[in-house]
Short mmCIF file of C-alpha atoms in Angstrom, two decimals:
data_model
loop_
_atom_site.label_atom_id
_atom_site.label_comp_id
_atom_site.label_asym_id
_atom_site.label_seq_id
_atom_site.Cartn_x
_atom_site.Cartn_y
_atom_site.Cartn_z
CA MET A 1 67.60 105.50 144.07
CA GLY A 2 67.97 103.81 140.73
CA THR A 3 70.64 101.19 140.10
CA PHE A 4 71.59 98.60 137.51
CA ARG A 5 74.58 96.39 138.13
CA PHE A 6 76.16 93.02 137.38
CA SER A 7 77.19 90.32 139.82
CA ARG A 8 79.75 87.56 139.36
CA THR A 9 78.59 85.82 142.53
CA PRO A 10 75.15 84.43 143.45
CA ILE A 11 72.55 87.16 143.94
CA ASP A 12 71.52 87.66 147.58
CA VAL A 13 67.99 89.05 147.43
CA ALA A 14 67.51 89.99 151.10
CA PRO A 15 69.90 92.98 151.21
CA LEU A 16 68.70 94.12 147.79
CA ARG A 17 65.12 94.14 149.03
CA ALA A 18 66.20 96.01 152.15
CA GLU A 19 67.77 98.74 150.00
CA LEU A 20 64.36 99.41 148.46
CA ALA A 21 62.52 99.81 151.78
CA ASP A 22 60.99 103.25 152.22
CA PRO A 23 58.36 104.34 154.78
CA VAL A 24 56.39 106.22 152.10
CA CYS A 25 56.00 103.08 149.98
CA GLY A 26 52.99 100.82 150.35
CA GLY A 27 53.82 98.41 147.55
CA TYR A 28 56.79 96.27 146.53
CA ALA A 29 57.11 94.04 143.45
CA SER A 30 60.01 91.90 142.32
CA PHE A 31 60.91 89.61 139.44
CA GLU A 32 63.32 86.67 139.54
CA GLY A 33 64.59 84.85 136.47
CA TRP A 34 66.08 81.37 137.02
CA VAL A 35 68.27 79.11 134.89
CA ARG A 36 66.21 76.20 133.63
CA ASN A 37 67.39 72.77 132.51
CA HIS A 38 65.98 72.65 128.96
CA ASN A 39 65.46 74.83 125.91
CA GLU A 40 63.78 74.02 122.59
CA GLY A 41 63.86 70.29 123.27
CA GLN A 42 67.51 70.17 124.35
CA ARG A 43 68.70 69.46 127.87
CA VAL A 44 70.75 72.35 129.25
CA LEU A 45 73.59 71.57 131.68
CA HIS A 46 74.63 75.12 132.59
CA LEU A 47 74.77 78.69 131.19
CA GLU A 48 77.38 81.38 130.70
CA TYR A 49 76.37 85.05 130.72
CA GLU A 50 78.55 87.74 129.18
CA ALA A 51 77.92 91.46 128.74
CA PHE A 52 79.58 94.51 127.28
CA GLU A 53 79.47 96.10 130.71
CA PRO A 54 80.22 99.81 130.06
CA LEU A 55 77.43 100.07 127.51
CA ALA A 56 75.13 97.64 129.34
CA ILE A 57 75.30 99.50 132.66
CA LYS A 58 74.65 102.82 130.94
CA GLU A 59 71.61 101.41 129.12
CA GLY A 60 70.37 99.61 132.23
CA GLU A 61 70.56 102.80 134.30
CA ARG A 62 68.64 104.56 131.55
CA ILE A 63 65.88 101.93 131.73
CA ILE A 64 65.64 102.25 135.53
CA ALA A 65 65.38 106.04 135.22
CA GLU A 66 62.70 105.70 132.55
CA ALA A 67 60.65 103.37 134.75
CA MET A 68 60.88 105.65 137.77
CA ALA A 69 59.81 108.69 135.75
CA ARG A 70 57.13 106.89 133.78
CA PHE A 71 55.39 105.13 136.67
CA GLY A 72 56.25 107.49 139.52
CA VAL A 73 57.91 104.83 141.70
CA GLU A 74 60.19 105.73 144.59
CA ARG A 75 62.97 103.16 144.20
CA ALA A 76 64.01 100.53 141.65
CA ALA A 77 66.98 98.26 141.05
CA CYS A 78 68.11 95.44 138.78
CA VAL A 79 70.96 92.95 139.21
CA HIS A 80 72.03 90.56 136.44
CA ARG A 81 74.49 87.70 136.76
CA VAL A 82 77.52 87.26 134.51
CA GLY A 83 79.79 84.25 134.36
CA ASP A 84 78.94 80.55 134.68
CA LEU A 85 75.57 79.66 136.24
CA ALA A 86 74.22 76.27 137.33
CA ILE A 87 70.68 75.04 136.80
CA GLY A 88 68.28 76.71 139.23
CA GLU A 89 70.51 79.70 140.00
CA LEU A 90 69.06 83.19 140.03
CA ALA A 91 70.08 84.90 136.77
CA VAL A 92 68.33 88.27 137.08
CA TRP A 93 66.48 90.15 139.81
CA VAL A 94 64.34 93.28 139.56
CA GLY A 95 62.84 95.08 142.55
CA VAL A 96 60.56 98.12 142.72
CA SER A 97 58.99 99.95 145.66
CA ALA A 98 56.21 102.49 145.14
CA ARG A 99 53.45 104.27 146.98
CA HIS A 100 50.86 102.00 145.35
CA ARG A 101 50.97 98.41 144.14
CA ASP A 102 49.84 99.12 140.56
CA GLU A 103 52.83 101.38 139.84
CA ALA A 104 55.19 98.82 141.38
CA PHE A 105 53.84 95.99 139.22
CA ARG A 106 53.97 97.98 136.01
CA ALA A 107 57.43 99.41 136.63
CA CYS A 108 58.80 95.95 137.47
CA ARG A 109 57.41 94.49 134.25
CA TYR A 110 58.69 97.44 132.22
CA ILE A 111 62.22 97.10 133.57
CA ILE A 112 62.61 93.37 132.88
CA ASP A 113 61.07 93.66 129.40
CA GLU A 114 63.30 96.59 128.43
CA VAL A 115 66.43 94.99 129.89
CA LYS A 116 65.81 91.88 127.79
CA HIS A 117 65.25 93.91 124.64
CA ARG A 118 67.86 96.66 124.98
CA VAL A 119 70.78 95.72 127.20
CA PRO A 120 73.69 93.93 125.42
CA ILE A 121 73.77 90.67 127.41
CA TRP A 122 74.41 87.26 125.87
CA LYS A 123 74.08 83.77 127.25
CA LYS A 124 75.86 80.64 126.10
CA GLU A 125 73.83 77.49 126.60
CA HIS A 126 75.75 74.25 127.16
CA TYR A 127 73.71 71.21 126.08
CA GLU A 128 73.83 67.57 127.12
CA ASN A 129 74.89 66.50 123.60
CA GLY A 130 78.06 68.59 123.85
CA ASP A 131 76.86 71.48 121.68
CA SER A 132 76.78 75.07 122.86
CA GLY A 133 75.91 78.44 121.40
CA TRP A 134 75.70 82.13 122.24
CA VAL A 135 72.20 83.58 122.28
CA ASN A 136 71.32 87.27 122.57
CA CYS A 137 69.14 87.57 125.67
CA GLU A 138 66.68 89.61 123.62
CA ARG A 139 65.61 86.30 122.12
CA CYS A 140 64.54 85.23 125.60
CA ALA A 141 62.10 88.11 126.01
CA ALA A 142 58.41 87.52 125.69
CA ALA A 143 56.24 89.43 123.24
CA PRO A 144 56.02 93.20 123.91
CA HIS A 145 53.86 93.94 126.93
CA ALA A 146 51.28 96.72 127.11
CA HIS A 147 52.83 98.46 130.11
CA ASP A 148 50.33 101.28 130.29
CA ASP A 149 47.30 98.98 130.24
CA HIS A 150 48.45 96.36 132.77
CA HIS A 151 46.55 96.46 136.04
CA ALA A 152 47.31 93.74 138.59
CA GLU A 153 45.31 93.03 141.72
CA HIS A 154 47.70 91.40 144.20
CA ASP A 155 48.99 91.96 147.73
CA HIS A 156 51.35 94.82 148.52
CA ALA A 157 54.33 92.47 148.71
CA ALA A 158 53.91 90.48 145.51
CA HIS A 159 56.74 88.41 144.02
CA ALA A 160 56.61 87.46 140.33
CA ARG A 161 58.42 84.13 139.78
CA HIS A 162 59.24 83.24 136.16
CA VAL A 163 61.38 80.52 134.60
CA HIS A 164 64.13 82.42 132.75
CA GLY A 165 63.58 82.29 129.00
CA ALA A 166 60.25 80.45 128.96
CA ALA A 167 59.03 82.17 125.80
CA HIS A 168 62.22 81.47 123.87
CA ALA A 169 60.99 78.62 121.68
CA HIS A 170 58.38 80.54 119.73
CA VAL A 171 59.72 84.07 119.92
CA GLY A 172 63.30 83.18 118.97
CA ALA A 173 62.48 82.67 115.29
CA LEU A 174 60.97 86.18 115.08
CA VAL A 175 63.97 88.21 116.19
CA PRO A 176 67.49 88.63 114.73
CA ASP A 177 70.00 85.94 115.60
CA TYR A 178 73.65 87.01 115.42
CA SER A 179 75.06 83.76 116.77
CA ARG A 180 76.93 82.84 113.56
CA GLN A 181 79.02 86.00 113.52
CA MET A 182 79.31 86.06 117.31
CA ALA A 183 80.91 82.62 117.09
CA LEU A 184 83.95 84.37 115.59
CA ARG A 185 86.54 84.94 118.28
CA GLU A 186 87.11 88.49 117.00
CA VAL A 187 83.41 89.37 117.37
CA GLY A 188 81.76 87.63 120.31
CA PRO A 189 79.31 89.41 122.63
CA ALA A 190 81.50 92.49 123.06
CA GLY A 191 81.84 92.97 119.31
CA GLN A 192 78.11 92.56 118.79
CA ALA A 193 77.51 95.24 121.39
CA ARG A 194 79.85 97.57 119.49
CA LEU A 195 77.87 97.00 116.30
CA ARG A 196 74.62 97.70 118.09
CA ALA A 197 76.01 101.01 119.34
CA ALA A 198 77.39 102.00 115.91
CA ARG A 199 75.93 104.63 113.56
CA VAL A 200 76.70 104.36 109.83
CA LEU A 201 75.71 106.76 107.04
CA VAL A 202 75.48 105.19 103.57
CA VAL A 203 75.41 107.66 100.69
CA GLY A 204 73.87 106.04 97.63
CA ALA A 205 71.34 103.20 97.57
CA GLY A 206 72.22 101.77 94.16
CA GLY A 207 74.50 99.00 92.92
CA LEU A 208 77.12 99.57 95.63
CA GLY A 209 74.73 100.72 98.31
CA VAL A 210 72.36 97.74 98.18
CA PRO A 211 74.90 95.12 99.40
CA VAL A 212 76.38 97.58 101.89
CA LEU A 213 72.98 98.31 103.41
CA THR A 214 71.91 94.68 103.43
CA TYR A 215 75.03 93.37 105.15
CA LEU A 216 75.26 96.18 107.70
CA ALA A 217 71.62 95.73 108.68
CA GLY A 218 72.04 91.97 108.82
CA ALA A 219 75.08 92.38 111.06
CA GLY A 220 73.05 94.37 113.57
CA VAL A 221 74.50 97.87 113.14
CA GLY A 222 72.35 99.95 115.48
CA ARG A 223 71.61 102.97 113.31
CA ILE A 224 71.83 103.28 109.53
CA GLY A 225 71.24 106.45 107.53
CA ILE A 226 70.50 106.23 103.78
CA VAL A 227 71.07 109.22 101.49
CA ASP A 228 69.78 109.04 97.91
CA ALA A 229 67.73 111.51 95.87
CA ASP A 230 66.99 109.18 92.94
CA ARG A 231 63.88 107.21 92.14
CA LEU A 232 64.09 103.59 91.06
CA GLU A 233 64.29 102.95 87.32
CA PRO A 234 63.71 99.62 85.53
CA SER A 235 67.35 99.58 84.35
CA ASN A 236 68.50 99.55 88.00
CA LEU A 237 66.99 96.20 88.89
CA HIS A 238 69.61 93.86 87.39
CA ARG A 239 72.17 95.08 89.95
CA GLN A 240 70.04 96.61 92.73
CA THR A 241 68.39 93.45 93.99
CA LEU A 242 66.88 94.97 97.12
CA TYR A 243 64.05 96.32 94.97
CA ALA A 244 61.23 94.93 92.81
CA LEU A 245 59.66 95.90 89.50
CA ALA A 246 56.60 97.21 91.34
CA ASP A 247 58.88 99.72 93.13
CA VAL A 248 59.81 101.61 89.93
CA GLY A 249 59.29 105.34 90.33
CA LYS A 250 59.60 105.37 94.12
CA PRO A 251 62.50 107.00 96.05
CA LYS A 252 65.31 104.52 96.58
CA ALA A 253 66.16 105.79 100.06
CA GLU A 254 62.64 105.15 101.31
CA LEU A 255 62.44 101.77 99.57
CA ALA A 256 65.76 100.67 101.05
CA ALA A 257 64.73 101.82 104.52
CA GLU A 258 61.52 99.79 104.28
CA ARG A 259 63.43 96.66 103.22
CA LEU A 260 66.02 97.03 105.99
CA ARG A 261 63.36 97.40 108.66
CA ALA A 262 61.79 94.17 107.42
CA LEU A 263 65.19 92.44 107.38
CA ASN A 264 66.14 93.54 110.90
CA PRO A 265 63.62 95.37 113.10
CA ASP A 266 66.40 96.02 115.62
CA VAL A 267 68.06 98.55 113.31
CA ASP A 268 67.09 102.22 113.55
CA VAL A 269 66.89 103.24 109.87
CA HIS A 270 66.67 106.84 108.60
CA ALA A 271 65.99 107.73 104.94
CA TYR A 272 67.18 111.07 103.53
CA VAL A 273 65.73 111.75 100.07
CA LEU A 274 68.14 114.49 99.03
CA ARG A 275 71.31 115.27 97.13
CA LEU A 276 74.25 115.79 99.42
CA ASP A 277 75.72 119.28 99.46
CA ARG A 278 78.30 120.87 101.70
CA ASP A 279 75.94 122.13 104.42
CA LYS A 280 73.54 119.19 104.53
CA GLY A 281 76.45 116.76 104.27
CA ALA A 282 78.22 118.27 107.27
CA GLU A 283 74.99 118.22 109.29
CA LEU A 284 74.37 114.54 108.55
CA ILE A 285 77.94 113.27 108.87
CA ARG A 286 78.21 114.78 112.37
CA GLN A 287 75.41 112.42 113.46
CA TYR A 288 77.22 109.22 112.40
CA ASP A 289 80.40 107.35 113.32
CA LEU A 290 81.29 106.10 109.84
CA VAL A 291 80.39 107.04 106.25
CA VAL A 292 80.24 104.60 103.34
CA ASP A 293 80.39 106.27 99.91
CA CYS A 294 78.34 104.36 97.34
CA THR A 295 77.83 107.20 94.86
CA ASP A 296 78.44 107.15 91.12
CA ASN A 297 79.71 110.70 90.63
CA PHE A 298 83.02 112.29 91.52
CA THR A 299 81.60 115.56 92.82
CA THR A 300 79.78 113.85 95.69
CA LYS A 301 82.60 111.36 96.24
CA PHE A 302 85.16 114.13 96.80
CA LEU A 303 82.69 116.11 98.90
CA ILE A 304 82.24 113.12 101.22
CA ASN A 305 86.02 112.76 101.47
CA ASP A 306 86.51 116.44 102.26
CA LEU A 307 83.76 116.56 104.88
CA CYS A 308 84.92 113.37 106.59
CA VAL A 309 88.48 114.70 106.79
CA GLN A 310 87.24 118.00 108.19
CA LEU A 311 84.96 116.34 110.77
CA GLY A 312 87.32 113.49 111.67
CA ARG A 313 85.00 110.71 110.53
CA PRO A 314 86.28 107.52 108.85
CA ALA A 315 84.93 106.77 105.38
CA VAL A 316 84.97 103.79 103.03
CA LEU A 317 85.02 104.91 99.39
CA SER A 318 84.49 102.85 96.25
CA SER A 319 84.25 103.44 92.51
CA VAL A 320 83.28 101.01 89.75
CA TYR A 321 83.89 101.18 86.00
CA GLN A 322 82.63 98.25 83.91
CA TYR A 323 84.57 95.23 85.29
CA GLU A 324 86.98 97.20 87.47
CA GLY A 325 86.74 98.93 90.79
CA GLN A 326 88.67 100.26 93.74
CA ILE A 327 88.19 100.71 97.47
CA GLN A 328 89.91 103.12 99.84
CA ALA A 329 89.44 103.60 103.57
CA VAL A 330 89.97 107.20 104.70
CA ARG A 331 90.90 107.41 108.39
CA PRO A 332 91.43 111.07 109.34
CA GLU A 333 91.35 110.19 113.04
CA ARG A 334 94.51 108.15 112.39
CA GLY A 335 96.18 110.64 110.07
CA SER A 336 95.83 108.46 106.98
CA ALA A 337 95.94 109.51 103.35
CA CYS A 338 92.65 110.71 101.93
CA LEU A 339 91.22 110.75 98.42
CA ARG A 340 92.83 114.10 97.60
CA CYS A 341 96.24 112.77 98.62
CA VAL A 342 95.86 110.35 95.70
CA TRP A 343 93.88 112.63 93.36
CA PRO A 344 94.43 116.31 94.33
CA ASP A 345 91.66 117.57 92.05
CA ALA A 346 88.25 115.99 91.68
CA THR A 347 87.78 114.29 88.33
CA PRO A 348 84.98 116.19 86.56
CA ASP A 349 81.78 114.21 86.28
CA GLY A 350 81.35 112.82 82.79
CA ILE A 351 85.00 112.03 82.11
CA VAL A 352 84.48 108.47 83.31
CA GLY A 353 81.13 106.92 82.48
CA ASN A 354 78.89 105.70 85.26
CA CYS A 355 76.96 102.43 85.15
CA ALA A 356 74.25 103.97 82.98
CA GLU A 357 76.72 105.29 80.42
CA ALA A 358 79.55 102.74 80.42
CA GLY A 359 77.52 99.61 81.18
CA VAL A 360 78.00 97.08 83.97
CA LEU A 361 77.22 93.49 84.88
CA GLY A 362 75.17 93.25 88.06
CA PRO A 363 77.63 91.20 90.16
CA VAL A 364 80.44 93.77 89.74
CA PRO A 365 79.04 96.50 92.01
CA GLY A 366 77.71 93.68 94.18
CA VAL A 367 81.26 92.44 94.83
CA PHE A 368 82.64 95.89 95.59
CA GLY A 369 79.67 96.79 97.77
CA SER A 370 80.19 93.58 99.74
CA LEU A 371 83.86 94.47 100.22
CA GLN A 372 82.86 97.94 101.39
CA ALA A 373 80.51 96.40 103.94
CA LEU A 374 83.29 94.09 105.13
CA GLU A 375 85.72 97.00 105.48
CA ALA A 376 83.10 98.99 107.39
CA LEU A 377 82.58 96.10 109.81
CA LYS A 378 86.35 95.74 110.24
CA ILE A 379 86.55 99.41 111.22
CA LEU A 380 83.58 99.24 113.59
CA LEU A 381 84.94 96.09 115.27
CA ASP A 382 88.60 97.16 114.98
CA LEU A 383 89.46 93.87 113.29
CA PRO A 384 92.86 93.11 111.75
CA GLY A 385 93.46 93.35 108.02
CA GLN A 386 92.00 96.82 107.47
CA LEU A 387 93.01 98.92 104.47
CA ARG A 388 95.61 101.38 105.72
CA ASP A 389 97.07 104.06 103.43
CA GLU A 390 96.38 101.98 100.34
CA VAL A 391 93.86 101.56 97.54
CA LEU A 392 92.57 98.08 96.73
CA VAL A 393 92.14 97.71 92.96
CA ILE A 394 90.38 94.69 91.45
CA ASP A 395 89.72 93.79 87.81
CA LEU A 396 86.92 91.25 87.95
CA GLY A 397 87.32 90.60 84.24
CA SER A 398 90.77 89.08 84.70
CA LEU A 399 90.53 88.56 88.49
CA ALA A 400 93.69 90.62 88.94
CA VAL A 401 94.07 92.17 92.39
CA SER A 402 96.55 94.86 93.45
CA ARG A 403 97.10 97.12 96.43
CA VAL A 404 98.39 100.58 95.56
CA ARG A 405 100.21 102.57 98.22
CA ALA A 406 98.46 105.84 99.12
CA ARG A 407 100.82 108.38 100.66
CA ARG A 408 99.60 111.33 102.66
CA ALA A 409 100.27 114.64 100.93
CA PRO A 410 103.33 116.37 102.46
CA GLU A 411 101.39 119.59 103.16
CA CYS A 412 98.80 117.71 105.23
CA GLY A 413 99.17 117.56 108.98
CA ASN A 414 98.02 114.80 111.28
CA GLY A 415 94.27 114.42 110.87
CA THR A 416 93.98 117.32 108.43
CA CYS A 417 94.17 117.78 104.67
CA VAL A 418 95.04 121.17 103.21
CA ARG A 419 93.56 120.20 99.84
CA ALA A 420 90.27 119.06 101.35
CA ALA A 421 89.99 122.21 103.44
CA ALA A 422 90.67 124.39 100.40
CA ALA A 423 88.02 122.57 98.38
CA LEU A 424 85.41 123.09 101.11
CA ALA A 425 86.32 126.79 101.36
CA ARG A 426 85.46 127.40 97.70
CA GLU A 427 81.93 128.67 97.24
CA PRO A 428 80.27 126.19 94.87
CA ILE A 429 77.81 127.07 92.14
CA ALA A 430 74.61 125.14 92.72
CA ASP A 431 73.77 122.67 89.97
CA ALA A 432 70.28 124.14 89.74
CA ASP A 433 71.78 127.51 88.75
CA LEU A 434 73.66 125.89 85.86
CA GLU A 435 70.84 123.80 84.43
CA ILE A 436 68.03 124.89 82.18
CA ALA A 437 65.16 122.88 80.74
CA PHE A 438 63.60 122.99 77.28
CA ASP A 439 60.92 120.76 75.81
CA THR A 440 62.89 120.63 72.56
CA LEU A 441 66.11 122.10 71.24
CA ASP A 442 63.94 124.10 68.85
CA ASP A 443 62.91 126.19 71.84
CA ALA A 444 66.54 126.71 72.86
CA LEU A 445 67.50 127.86 69.38
CA LYS A 446 64.56 130.26 69.27
CA ALA A 447 65.67 131.64 72.66
CA GLY A 448 69.05 132.51 71.16
CA TYR A 449 71.17 129.69 72.55
CA GLU A 450 74.05 128.12 70.67
CA ILE A 451 73.76 124.33 70.97
CA VAL A 452 77.06 122.62 71.89
CA ASP A 453 77.03 118.82 72.11
CA VAL A 454 79.87 117.54 74.33
CA ARG A 455 79.54 113.85 73.40
CA GLU A 456 82.11 111.89 71.41
CA ALA A 457 81.69 111.49 67.65
CA ARG A 458 80.78 107.78 67.92
CA GLU A 459 77.94 108.65 70.29
CA LEU A 460 76.59 111.25 67.90
CA ALA A 461 76.47 108.62 65.16
CA GLU A 462 74.22 106.47 67.35
CA LEU A 463 72.06 109.30 68.70
CA PRO A 464 72.41 112.54 66.70
CA THR A 465 71.77 115.91 68.27
CA PRO A 466 68.06 116.63 67.71
CA ALA A 467 68.61 120.15 66.38
CA ALA A 468 69.18 121.60 62.94
CA ARG A 469 72.07 123.75 64.12
CA SER A 470 74.60 122.52 66.67
CA ARG A 471 78.31 122.17 67.25
CA ASN A 472 80.22 119.20 68.53
CA VAL A 473 82.91 120.09 71.09
CA PRO A 474 83.88 116.96 73.08
CA LEU A 475 84.03 117.34 76.83
CA ALA A 476 87.77 116.67 77.00
CA GLU A 477 88.41 119.67 74.75
CA ILE A 478 86.40 121.91 77.07
CA LEU A 479 88.09 120.60 80.21
CA TYR A 480 91.67 120.41 78.99
CA GLY A 481 91.84 122.37 75.75
CA GLU A 482 90.88 125.77 74.37
CA PRO A 483 87.37 125.46 72.91
CA ARG A 484 86.58 128.07 70.29
CA LEU A 485 83.54 129.56 71.94
CA ALA A 486 82.58 133.20 72.42
CA PRO A 487 82.66 134.15 76.13
CA ASP A 488 79.63 136.43 75.76
CA ALA A 489 77.50 133.88 73.86
CA LYS A 490 74.44 132.13 75.29
CA ILE A 491 75.60 128.51 75.27
CA LEU A 492 73.47 125.44 75.91
CA LEU A 493 75.64 122.37 76.51
CA VAL A 494 74.06 118.98 75.88
CA CYS A 495 74.97 115.30 76.30
CA ALA A 496 73.08 112.03 76.69
CA SER A 497 71.93 112.42 80.30
CA GLY A 498 72.96 115.92 81.36
CA LYS A 499 75.87 114.94 83.61
CA ARG A 500 78.77 115.61 81.26
CA SER A 501 77.17 118.81 80.01
CA LEU A 502 76.87 119.96 83.63
CA ALA A 503 80.60 119.34 84.15
CA ALA A 504 81.28 121.35 80.99
CA ALA A 505 79.06 124.20 82.19
CA LYS A 506 80.92 124.36 85.50
CA GLU A 507 84.27 124.52 83.73
CA LEU A 508 83.14 127.22 81.30
CA ARG A 509 81.71 129.31 84.15
CA ARG A 510 85.05 128.99 85.92
CA ARG A 511 86.78 130.28 82.79
CA GLY A 512 84.51 133.30 82.45
CA PHE A 513 81.54 132.17 80.34
CA PRO A 514 78.65 133.69 82.38
CA SER A 515 75.90 132.36 80.09
CA ALA A 516 76.96 128.72 79.80
CA TYR A 517 74.17 126.32 80.81
CA SER A 518 73.56 122.59 80.79
CA LEU A 519 70.42 120.97 79.35
CA ARG A 520 68.69 119.31 82.29
CA GLY A 521 68.11 115.61 81.61
CA GLY A 522 70.18 115.56 78.39
CA VAL A 523 69.02 114.83 74.86
CA SER A 524 67.59 111.46 75.88
CA GLY A 525 64.80 113.32 77.63
CA LEU A 526 63.86 115.49 74.69
CA ALA A 527 61.10 115.08 72.16
CA ARG A 528 62.91 114.79 68.80
CA ARG A 529 61.79 117.82 66.85
CA THR A 530 64.12 120.03 64.83
CA VAL A 531 63.90 123.50 63.37
CA THR A 532 63.09 123.46 59.68
#
């Protein structure tokens, strides 16, 4: 037998103990936690206990089962009070019967420790001075106990008596305290339990991702996944304040995971150092309840949208350009409009500059990332005021705010998007197959490539193409015009960083240019030597 349950009336120990009696058992151990009359120097008048019972009972039963399997005990049970309790009342009882006393002692200690750390139970202390406050019962748990190494020498019928919450004063400062957000009527203990059970995948750990990750971890979201393939660069630091100068060169996903674990040890953090593609994206998104898009390229942004629509996962999307930005919540489970309902075709990367190309002040992505985190919490807690079939657009330069109606495409059914499904059905060309690296453009010319620079004329004036022979065909002409290029020519497309040239290569391949390639890393990564 293994049971975990709540009681709204005083706990009667005698029948509970009788339930654990078994002729094969030679040892019985129990724990009782009582309500005491003081805490951290304040006189306590009474307590209120509240729990998110469906989740709490499930987790409590799991703990009982773990203890029985781990220590080989025959029977175990735990009863916890909810409601208003007076000083001296029994707040929690644990009982274990086993063949031998050692197993009973260890299982009893394991159960109470794990219940205090894992089960979503909160208490509200009412003080003599009129103040009161909710406290996660995890704060009442003592330091972790070495369950496997504890050996007690007591009688077969030993009873451990402990004043409930005795270790609170010193341990409380070392564990997360959610009391300020739990004080909100819309959150409370039940809402905090929902956050603890939530799983959120954040794609991008840069200017948008840093505030999203920080606030979600601080709020106590139970599991956070971080996807980012990039390494930290010095130019990131003015807007990505989770990192330090000494971190330059290290993977952002791993750095962010390390910082979040330090911020909130309760959160289960997973770092994925990779670029999201269709297969890996689907595999990851299936493991999470909500996706927050914090990327700076349209290809990944639309891929996230399409996968979330296909898999029925909500997503919070955001884009930033200089002082402006927008946020959209995609709710396929509610039949809402998605990104392709607003923009049927993905904007090719390079048309709109990212932070590196267009420039940005640090607080701008910080504001939009904070709003994304807020929207994510609203969804997880089902709070009022969520974005529904609309795009929030903000110009932080002028402080103008507008909400643009987003209508679901007429060909889309409830919870589906024909455009998203069609986009996922297309077999993509891997970026790696379109990119080629040269130490200098001299080498490309010698290899028979025609150099085509897709930057604008003003950019060429600031940073000329480092080659003796090249053509300038702006990206817009390739995407929307008829560039005068030979379909059978070996073409090497170049730009500042390699992103716009990659978009151009994809478009030319689509039009039947089988030998169109993009220079990996762009001209900024080249040594400046030219053919003479």
